[in-house]
Amino acid sequence: MEKGKGVMGMGRRWAVEFTDNSIAPASRDIPDPLGFSRASPDQDDSAVARQKKDAEANWKAQKAWEVAQAPFKNLMMMGFMMWMSGSTVHLFSIGITFSALWQPLSALQGVGKVFEPYKDNKVELLGPKLLYIALNLGGLALGVWKLNTLGLLPTHASDWVSSLPPAQEVEYSGGGIPLH
Amino acid sequence: MAIRTSVLFVLLFLSSANLAFSLYEDQVGLMDWHQKYIGKVKQAVFHTQKAGRKRVVVSTEQNVIASLDLRHGDIYWRHVLGADDAIDAIDIALGKYVITLSSGGSILRAWNLPDGQLVWESVLKGSNPSKTMLIVPMSFRVDKENLIFAFAEGCLHAVSSIDGEIIWRKDFAAESLEVQQVFQAPGEATVRVLGYLESSQFHTYEINPRKGDEMKHVIVDFPGGLSGDTVLVSDDVLVALDATRLVLLTIFFQDGEINFQKTQISSLVDDFHGLVEILPSKLADMFALKTNEFLVLARVTDGGKVELVEKIKEAAALSDAISLSDSQQAFALVRHENEKLRIFAKPVHDWNMDLLKETIKIDNHRGLVQKVFINNYLRTDRSHGFRALIVMEDHSLLLIQQGEIVWCREDGLASVIDVTTSELPVEKDGVSVSKVEQNLFEWLKGHILKLKGTLMLASPEDVAAIQKMRLKSSEKSKMTRDHNGFRKLLIVLTGSGKVFALHTGDGRIVWSLLVQSLRKSENCDYPTGLRIYPWQVPHHHAMDENPSVLIVGRCGPSDDAPGLLSFIDAYTGEELNSLVPIHSIVQVIPLPLTDSTEQRLHLLVDANQRAHLYPRSPEALSILRPEISNIYWYSVEADNGIIRGHASKGSCSHDAEDEYCFEPKHLWSVVLPAESEKIVATGTRKINEVVHTQAKLIADQDVMYKYVSRNLLFLATTAPKGSGEIGSATPEESLLVVYLIDTITGRILHRMTHQGSQAPVHAVFSENWVVYHYFNLRAHRYEMTVVEIYDQSRADNKDVLKLVVGKHNLTSPVSLYSRPEVIAKSQSYFFTHSLKAITVTSTAKGITSKQLLIGTIGDQVLALDKRYLDPRRTVNPTQAEKEEGIIPLTDSLPIIPQSYVTHALKVEGLRGIVTVPAKLESTTLVFTYGVDLFFTRLAPSRTYDSLTEDFSYALLLITIAALIVAIFVTWIWSERKDLQEKWR
């Protein structure tokens, strides 16, 4: 990029525009070829723009829903991996469990960013966002559940008493068979 | 969470590691040391006649027979006979066999002199116990066979020295003759037997050595009666004491006639009182008498008169006479003179002549001379030289030749009674620069060598150098405290009354002290050491003071004999203070209280169950006063089958008001039925044992609460018939009952009966479990049983929420008066070995899993994982139980050869095993004592908290350096490449 900058900084000397966006034939020197009809330019300008925007919004909404549903696939994949890794603690199962916990968390952090491209006044993003969050929470729950099945959650009494020192005794005694 | 993960990891690791605990061949001697001893020498026979290895064969009070190198004092070979196989006499026959008579004269053995192999063994049977005598004639043959005469159990046996066959025997016990002397004069062809009948008749027999028949029998009556002491002065003169022990009898028995002469001892020595003994030294024409105050040497003249030769006031010892030539005989006399030892060798006929006169300065800590043995050699100028083997009061053995101590052996260490440890001083600044530089150079050299070894570049010499360096690492024998707590002082109390401090790194003696108060004195006749306790363990605010130890002893064999206390500085080995004699001592209770100088408070219980407080200071009293209501003591009377519990009733007021003494108040007693139960073993938890947690996690994340109490007593009783040897009772008659008794209230928490089982019982108590070992008569095998105790009253504490917020009473102090509800789980297993000792490893925080250390009958120490003794073992454990680390149940405990802690070594005559925690949680120090000493370091769950010693730091450093270099090189490369890209 840096190399390009130097060239750009000198400015353009000339350019050719290949696209022709003009609508009115009058503005052109060359007549339209035979059989060519300019259909859309016939329509009303504003209507065309609205239609275009609608299409874009539709497309955006559709895309947003797609993005929102993406974690579901992930979820299935994760579930399969978890099932494969078994319920004993070893490197593989721990790795999978932690990635299962980490992925939804990072995804939840970046909810805004994920839906940024589809931001539009006309597009209702709440639904997809909620679905996205719900699915990710589902993934998180799956991870936690996995953590629990691995026995790594302090949900049992044993997790809280395992390092309790023995109770002190009030009395003290000594003695035995006479020394010999 | 993290704890849990790590626990699971450890468990997984353990289950995969298959519990193999072993070490490689080149690791032997790295962290263990082994020292061989023989004990206090009783008798010594030199073997120096022929060319070749000069040696001395000795028998000792620890029932050891050994052949020592006369040059260096090393052991050529050694045999430790059993505890009940005491050696009565030794001799050398035919110049190649060592003959020993042992077990009260019932076993005669011949050992090959060069290598100590047993050549033959004969059992001599007699009717009743008597004196034992062994006669090995020098050059006496009967039908081309060299005979040995052994007198034992009232019978005279003639034994062939070739194969131990008994040629003939003659019974004297049937005639109820008390045989005093058996001898065979060198020139004569008969064996003479001299004895008393009912202490008033004197008999002499002449026995034909070929067939054992009586040739001559002469009887003389002594109206005055005779006492047991006799000594043979020459071939036909016997000196004896009469029944009053005031008159000396000189008995002549020439040519079948017996004459005797009486000599009043008072006429011989003017100022004597008390009892007289005749010393058994054979001096030829002379004899020695011993009174309370002095030693008397007297001579029997040709006319039969007794005349005084010398009166020796100071401590002295005499050897037997040895013959230098046909006509000349000599003996050695050793006297003490102001911390000096004077050694004389004198011909027997001329007292005023000295063949040898030497003065040796001797270490004050060796005490008085006890025994001397001499041997002569011909110098190059044909004159006689002498070497003397001296046994000192501290049981050490010295060889003296040409006015010098050639070697000395610290054989007092063969009779260790008790052991404690002390920390070494903290490392201080001020190490000289030159020393550091040298150390640095050595360090570097060592690491380069090590690196060579790791990279497989080392030559065989380098490998040897590495091994030598590892073994003699100066690091392990430093005199300062180390970070891991491996370096300590083992303070050892021995049977001779000498205290040794051994360094744990290499086993060397740092200091030794013959404790003055453990020596015979006017107010203490037979002092014996009983126990040794850490008295003052300074830390934080009393750091400048040296630690000290307390030695508890007793003046006499009975329980009510006066006691003695001695306080010894653990760094310098000086006696700080001593109290002799004091009240009797039957129990010592170290209290969990210390005063401002970090002296531990001790209660000493006397024979009347009164408790005496030490140190006797007002401060100690003020510390104890508020606590005394919670202090209890109990006594186990094994003979009566009674256990009594006591508390303090107030200060003693028996003869004088003594506020440091507390009168006992009898609280409870457990009386066992004398006709069916006899106490054979007890066990309690170690006072200093640390328990990490009260909870035991079991399968399915469940929890059980251990019943951890210091105030528990394990007691094993057997039917009186079954308390004898194995096989003395039938399975029906025999019964083993075990109890767990709460020593505060006397409540029996658990009782269990083993039908058809019997003593000996060995038990070890730790945390909430007891393991004991006994013999099962029905199965004809030894068994081990584990009992684990759990607290039921705590079992409901399972609400996680309450535990999270800390609303539970699991850590609040408990009283045994609250009658805890306990359940006991137990399981039994067969075990192959019989035991000599059993103990359990102890670590600093009690987190590391435990191993049982078993002193086997083969004098080795076996480490057995506690997981094998778990009452929750089942034949088919579930997956969860397997995960927990439960081993499938088998009927017998496995003995894995690699788990012998002593690897290829033997701790002969093993008596005890002591474990001391190191600072490093994974590691424990193990000291085993018997006739030998053995020390090692153990990591029951492997060293999970430190790198092994083999870890190559040099390799690690080189790797890091190489990586750093690589990082720099690649960085420079990438920079350069970038620049080139830009120019393109």
Coordinates of C-alpha atoms in Angstrom, one line a residue, chain A residues 5-13:
Chain A
K5 CA 0.7 6.0 -2.1
G6 CA 3.6 7.7 -3.7
V7 CA 2.0 7.1 -7.1
M8 CA -1.4 8.3 -6.0
G9 CA 0.0 11.4 -4.5
M10 CA 1.1 12.7 -7.9
G11 CA -2.6 12.8 -9.0
R12 CA -4.3 11.5 -12.1
R13 CA -3.4 12.8 -15.5

